Short mmCIF file of N, CA and C in Angstrom, two decimals:
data_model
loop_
_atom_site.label_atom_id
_atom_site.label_comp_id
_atom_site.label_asym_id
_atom_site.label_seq_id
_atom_site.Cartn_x
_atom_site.Cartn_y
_atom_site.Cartn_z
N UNK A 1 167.84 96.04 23.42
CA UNK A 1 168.50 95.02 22.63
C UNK A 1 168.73 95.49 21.20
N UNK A 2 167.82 96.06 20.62
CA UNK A 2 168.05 96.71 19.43
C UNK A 2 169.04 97.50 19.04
N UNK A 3 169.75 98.01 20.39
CA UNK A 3 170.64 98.73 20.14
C UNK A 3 171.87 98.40 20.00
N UNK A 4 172.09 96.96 20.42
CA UNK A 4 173.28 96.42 20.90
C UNK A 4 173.63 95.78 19.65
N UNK A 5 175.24 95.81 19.84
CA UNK A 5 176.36 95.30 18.45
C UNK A 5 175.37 94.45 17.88
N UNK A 6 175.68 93.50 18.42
CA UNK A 6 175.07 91.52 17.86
C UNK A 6 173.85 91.94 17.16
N UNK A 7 172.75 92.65 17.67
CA UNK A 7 171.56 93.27 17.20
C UNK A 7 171.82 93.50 15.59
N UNK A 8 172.42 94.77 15.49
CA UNK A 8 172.56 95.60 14.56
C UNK A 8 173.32 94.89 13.34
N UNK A 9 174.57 94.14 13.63
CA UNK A 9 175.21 93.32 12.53
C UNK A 9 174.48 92.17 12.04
N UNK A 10 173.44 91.64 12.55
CA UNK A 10 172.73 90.44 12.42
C UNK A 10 171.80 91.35 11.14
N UNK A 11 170.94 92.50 11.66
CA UNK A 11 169.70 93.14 11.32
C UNK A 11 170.78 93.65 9.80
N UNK A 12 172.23 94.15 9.61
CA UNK A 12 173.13 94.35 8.66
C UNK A 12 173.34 93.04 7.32
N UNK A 13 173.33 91.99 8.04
CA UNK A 13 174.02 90.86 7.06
C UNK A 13 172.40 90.88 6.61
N UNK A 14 171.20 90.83 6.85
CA UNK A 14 169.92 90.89 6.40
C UNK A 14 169.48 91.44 5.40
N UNK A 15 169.92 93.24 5.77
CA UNK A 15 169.63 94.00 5.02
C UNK A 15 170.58 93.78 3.39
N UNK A 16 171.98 93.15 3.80
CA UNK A 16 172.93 93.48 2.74
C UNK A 16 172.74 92.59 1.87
N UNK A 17 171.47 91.44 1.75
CA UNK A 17 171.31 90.38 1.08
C UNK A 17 169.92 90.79 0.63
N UNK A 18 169.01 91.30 1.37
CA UNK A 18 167.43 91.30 1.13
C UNK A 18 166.87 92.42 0.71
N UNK A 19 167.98 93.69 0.11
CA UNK A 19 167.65 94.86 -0.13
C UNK A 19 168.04 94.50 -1.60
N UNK A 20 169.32 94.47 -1.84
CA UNK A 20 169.85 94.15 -3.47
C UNK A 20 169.08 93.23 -4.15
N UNK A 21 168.52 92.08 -3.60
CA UNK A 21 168.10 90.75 -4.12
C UNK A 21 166.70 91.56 -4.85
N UNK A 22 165.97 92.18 -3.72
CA UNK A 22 164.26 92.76 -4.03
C UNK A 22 164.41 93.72 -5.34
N UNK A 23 165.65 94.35 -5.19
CA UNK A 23 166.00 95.05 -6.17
C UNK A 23 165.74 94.61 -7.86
N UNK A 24 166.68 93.54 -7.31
CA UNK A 24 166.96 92.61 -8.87
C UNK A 24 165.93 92.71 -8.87
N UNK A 25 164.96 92.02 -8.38
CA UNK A 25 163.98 91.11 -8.75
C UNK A 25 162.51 92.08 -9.36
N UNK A 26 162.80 93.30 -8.68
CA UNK A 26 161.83 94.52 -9.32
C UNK A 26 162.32 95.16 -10.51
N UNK A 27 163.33 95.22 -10.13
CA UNK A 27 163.85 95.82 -11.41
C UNK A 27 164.05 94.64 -13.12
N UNK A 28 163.82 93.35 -12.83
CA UNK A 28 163.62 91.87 -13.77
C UNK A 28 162.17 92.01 -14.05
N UNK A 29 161.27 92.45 -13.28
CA UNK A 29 159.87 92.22 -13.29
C UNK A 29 159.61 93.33 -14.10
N UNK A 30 159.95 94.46 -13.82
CA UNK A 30 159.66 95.93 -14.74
C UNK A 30 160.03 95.95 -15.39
N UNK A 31 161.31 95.60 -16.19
CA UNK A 31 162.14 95.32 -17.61
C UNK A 31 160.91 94.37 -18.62
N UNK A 32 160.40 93.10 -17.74
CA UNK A 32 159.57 92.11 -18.19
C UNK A 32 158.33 93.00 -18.90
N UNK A 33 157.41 93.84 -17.97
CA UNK A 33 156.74 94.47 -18.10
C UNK A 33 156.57 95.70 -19.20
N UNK A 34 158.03 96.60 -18.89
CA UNK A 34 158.02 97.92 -19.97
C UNK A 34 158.49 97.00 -21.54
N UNK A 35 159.31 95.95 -21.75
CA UNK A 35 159.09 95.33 -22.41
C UNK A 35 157.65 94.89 -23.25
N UNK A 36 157.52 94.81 -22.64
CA UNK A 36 155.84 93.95 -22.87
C UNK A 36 154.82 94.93 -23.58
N UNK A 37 154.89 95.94 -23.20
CA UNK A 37 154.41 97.57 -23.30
C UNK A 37 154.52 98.04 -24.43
N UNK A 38 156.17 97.96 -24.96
CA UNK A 38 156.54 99.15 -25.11
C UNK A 38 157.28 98.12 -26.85
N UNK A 39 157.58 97.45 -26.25
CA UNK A 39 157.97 96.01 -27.74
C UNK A 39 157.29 95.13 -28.23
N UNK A 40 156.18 95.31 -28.45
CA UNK A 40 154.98 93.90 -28.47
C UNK A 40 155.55 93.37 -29.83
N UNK A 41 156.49 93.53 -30.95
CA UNK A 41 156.87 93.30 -32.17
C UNK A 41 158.08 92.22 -31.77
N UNK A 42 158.92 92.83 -30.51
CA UNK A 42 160.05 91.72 -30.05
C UNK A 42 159.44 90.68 -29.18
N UNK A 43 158.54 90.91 -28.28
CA UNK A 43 158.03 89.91 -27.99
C UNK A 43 157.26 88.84 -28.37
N UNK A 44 156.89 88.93 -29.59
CA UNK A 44 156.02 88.41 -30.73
C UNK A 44 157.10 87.46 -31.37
N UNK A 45 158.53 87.51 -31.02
CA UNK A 45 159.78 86.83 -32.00
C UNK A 45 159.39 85.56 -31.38
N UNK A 46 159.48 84.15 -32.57
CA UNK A 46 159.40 83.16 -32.38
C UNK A 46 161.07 83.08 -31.97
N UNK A 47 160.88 81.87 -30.91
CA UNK A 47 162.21 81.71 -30.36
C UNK A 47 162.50 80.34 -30.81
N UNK A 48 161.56 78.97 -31.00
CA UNK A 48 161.44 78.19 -31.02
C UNK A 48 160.37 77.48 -30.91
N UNK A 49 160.22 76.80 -32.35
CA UNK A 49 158.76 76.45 -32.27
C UNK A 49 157.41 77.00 -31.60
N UNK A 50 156.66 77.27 -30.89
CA UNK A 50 155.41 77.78 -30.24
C UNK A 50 156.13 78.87 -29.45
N UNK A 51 157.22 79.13 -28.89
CA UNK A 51 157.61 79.91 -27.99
C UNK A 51 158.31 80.73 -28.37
N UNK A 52 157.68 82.03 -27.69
CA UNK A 52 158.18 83.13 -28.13
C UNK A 52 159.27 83.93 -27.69
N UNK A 53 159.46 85.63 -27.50
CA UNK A 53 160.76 86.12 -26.67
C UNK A 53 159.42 86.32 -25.24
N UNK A 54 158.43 86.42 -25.48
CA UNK A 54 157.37 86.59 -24.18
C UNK A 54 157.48 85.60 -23.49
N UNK A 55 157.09 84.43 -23.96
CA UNK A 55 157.20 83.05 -23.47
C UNK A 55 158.57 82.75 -22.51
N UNK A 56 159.31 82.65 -22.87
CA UNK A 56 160.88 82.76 -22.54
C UNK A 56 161.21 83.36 -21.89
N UNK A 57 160.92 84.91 -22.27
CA UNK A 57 160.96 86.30 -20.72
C UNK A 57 160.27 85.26 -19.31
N UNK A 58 159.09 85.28 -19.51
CA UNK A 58 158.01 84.65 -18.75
C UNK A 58 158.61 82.93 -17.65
N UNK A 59 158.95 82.47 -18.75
CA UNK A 59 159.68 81.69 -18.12
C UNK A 59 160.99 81.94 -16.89
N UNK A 60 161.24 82.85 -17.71
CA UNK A 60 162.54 83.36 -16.62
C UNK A 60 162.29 84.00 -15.55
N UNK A 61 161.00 84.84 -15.38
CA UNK A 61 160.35 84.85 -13.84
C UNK A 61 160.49 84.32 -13.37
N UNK A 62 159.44 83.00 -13.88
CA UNK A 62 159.51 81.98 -13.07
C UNK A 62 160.86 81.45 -11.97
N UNK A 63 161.48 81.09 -13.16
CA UNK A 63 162.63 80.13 -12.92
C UNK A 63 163.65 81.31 -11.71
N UNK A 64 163.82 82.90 -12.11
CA UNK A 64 164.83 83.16 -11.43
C UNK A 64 164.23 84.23 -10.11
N UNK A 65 162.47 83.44 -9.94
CA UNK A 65 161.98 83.66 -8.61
C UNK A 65 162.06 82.52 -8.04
N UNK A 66 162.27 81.64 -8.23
CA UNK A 66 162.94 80.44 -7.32
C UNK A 66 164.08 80.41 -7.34
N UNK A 67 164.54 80.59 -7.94
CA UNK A 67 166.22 80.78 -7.86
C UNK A 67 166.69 81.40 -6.20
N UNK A 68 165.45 82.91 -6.76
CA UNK A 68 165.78 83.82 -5.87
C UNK A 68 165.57 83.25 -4.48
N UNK A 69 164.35 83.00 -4.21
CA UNK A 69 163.83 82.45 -3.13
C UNK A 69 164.93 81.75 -2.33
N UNK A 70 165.67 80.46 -3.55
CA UNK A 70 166.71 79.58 -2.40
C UNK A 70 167.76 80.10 -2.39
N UNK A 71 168.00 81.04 -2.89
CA UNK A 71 169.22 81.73 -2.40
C UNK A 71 168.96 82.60 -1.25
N UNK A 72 167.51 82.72 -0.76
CA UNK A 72 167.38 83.53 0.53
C UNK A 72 167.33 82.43 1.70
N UNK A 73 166.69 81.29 1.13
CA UNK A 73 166.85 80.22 2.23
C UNK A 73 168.52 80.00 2.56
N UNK A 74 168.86 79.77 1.47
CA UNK A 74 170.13 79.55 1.78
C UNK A 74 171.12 80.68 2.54
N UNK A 75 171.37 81.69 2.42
CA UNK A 75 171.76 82.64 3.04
C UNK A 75 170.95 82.32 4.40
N UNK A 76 170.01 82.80 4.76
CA UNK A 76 169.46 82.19 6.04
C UNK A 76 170.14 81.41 6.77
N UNK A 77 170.00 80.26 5.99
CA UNK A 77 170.36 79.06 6.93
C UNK A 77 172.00 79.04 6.92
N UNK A 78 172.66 79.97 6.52
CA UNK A 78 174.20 80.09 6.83
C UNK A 78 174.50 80.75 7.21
N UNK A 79 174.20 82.10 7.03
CA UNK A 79 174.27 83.44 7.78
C UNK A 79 174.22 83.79 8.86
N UNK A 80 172.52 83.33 8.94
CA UNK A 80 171.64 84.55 9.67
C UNK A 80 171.13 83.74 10.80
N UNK A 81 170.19 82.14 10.48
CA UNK A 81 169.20 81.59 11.42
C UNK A 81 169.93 81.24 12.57
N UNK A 82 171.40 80.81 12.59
CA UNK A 82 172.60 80.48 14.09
C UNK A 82 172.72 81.78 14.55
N UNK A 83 172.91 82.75 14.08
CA UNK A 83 173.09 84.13 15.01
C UNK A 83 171.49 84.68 15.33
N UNK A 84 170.97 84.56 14.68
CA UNK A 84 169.47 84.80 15.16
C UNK A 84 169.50 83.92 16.40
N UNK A 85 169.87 82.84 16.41
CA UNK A 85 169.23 81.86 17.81
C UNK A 85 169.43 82.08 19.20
N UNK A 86 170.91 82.61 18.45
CA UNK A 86 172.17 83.03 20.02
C UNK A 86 171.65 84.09 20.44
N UNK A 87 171.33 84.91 19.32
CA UNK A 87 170.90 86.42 20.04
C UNK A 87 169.55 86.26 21.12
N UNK A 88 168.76 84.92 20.30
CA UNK A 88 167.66 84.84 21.05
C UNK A 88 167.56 84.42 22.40
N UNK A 89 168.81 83.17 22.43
CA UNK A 89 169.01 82.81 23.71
C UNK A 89 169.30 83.45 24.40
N UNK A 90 170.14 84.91 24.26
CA UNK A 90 171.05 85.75 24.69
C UNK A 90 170.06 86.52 25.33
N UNK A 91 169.05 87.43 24.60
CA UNK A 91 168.15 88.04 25.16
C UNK A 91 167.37 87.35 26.29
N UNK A 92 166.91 86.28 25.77
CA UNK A 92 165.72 84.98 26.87
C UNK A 92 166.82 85.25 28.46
N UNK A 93 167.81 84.88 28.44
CA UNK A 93 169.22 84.88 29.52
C UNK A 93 169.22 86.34 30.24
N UNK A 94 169.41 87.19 29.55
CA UNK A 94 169.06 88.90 30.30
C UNK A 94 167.57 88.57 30.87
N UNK A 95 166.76 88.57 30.32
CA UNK A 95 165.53 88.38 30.76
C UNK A 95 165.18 87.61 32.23
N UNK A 96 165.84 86.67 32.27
CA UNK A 96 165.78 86.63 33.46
C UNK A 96 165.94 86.73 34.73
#
């Protein structure tokens, strides 16, 4: 089964969403980090009242790891989880 079309384009639309995304998201986290390191004078900038450019960086983890997250649900649930099902039924059907 692994080998077959439906297989491979399913295991494709996966990769072409969940490879770039991890990307961002390491490459946002290490910016956060060598930042942190390497600028402790910019991160120290008051941005607003109590909060700083750290604070703010920090925040934006947060916020654009959930971001991230529902944009994987979402892709999922439009993409991927209906052709996942068929394939499943599809296989269950050979199987017997």
């Amino acid at each position: 089964m692994q080998r077959g079309e439906a297989f491979r384009e399913r295991r494709g639309r996966y990769r072409r969403f969940a490879f770039p995304a991890a990307a961002f998201a390491l490459l946002w986290y290490l910016a956060y980090v060598v930042a942190a390191v390497t600028a402790p004078g910019l991160m120290a900038l008051r941005v607003a009242g109590p909060l700083n450019v750290a604070a703010v960086a920090g925040l934006g983890q947060l916020a654009s790891t959930f971001l991230l997250a529902g944009a994987y649900a979402r892709h999922a649930r439009l993409r991927r989880d209906r052709a996942a099902l068929d394939l499943r039924w599809e296989v269950r059907d050979r199987l017997r």
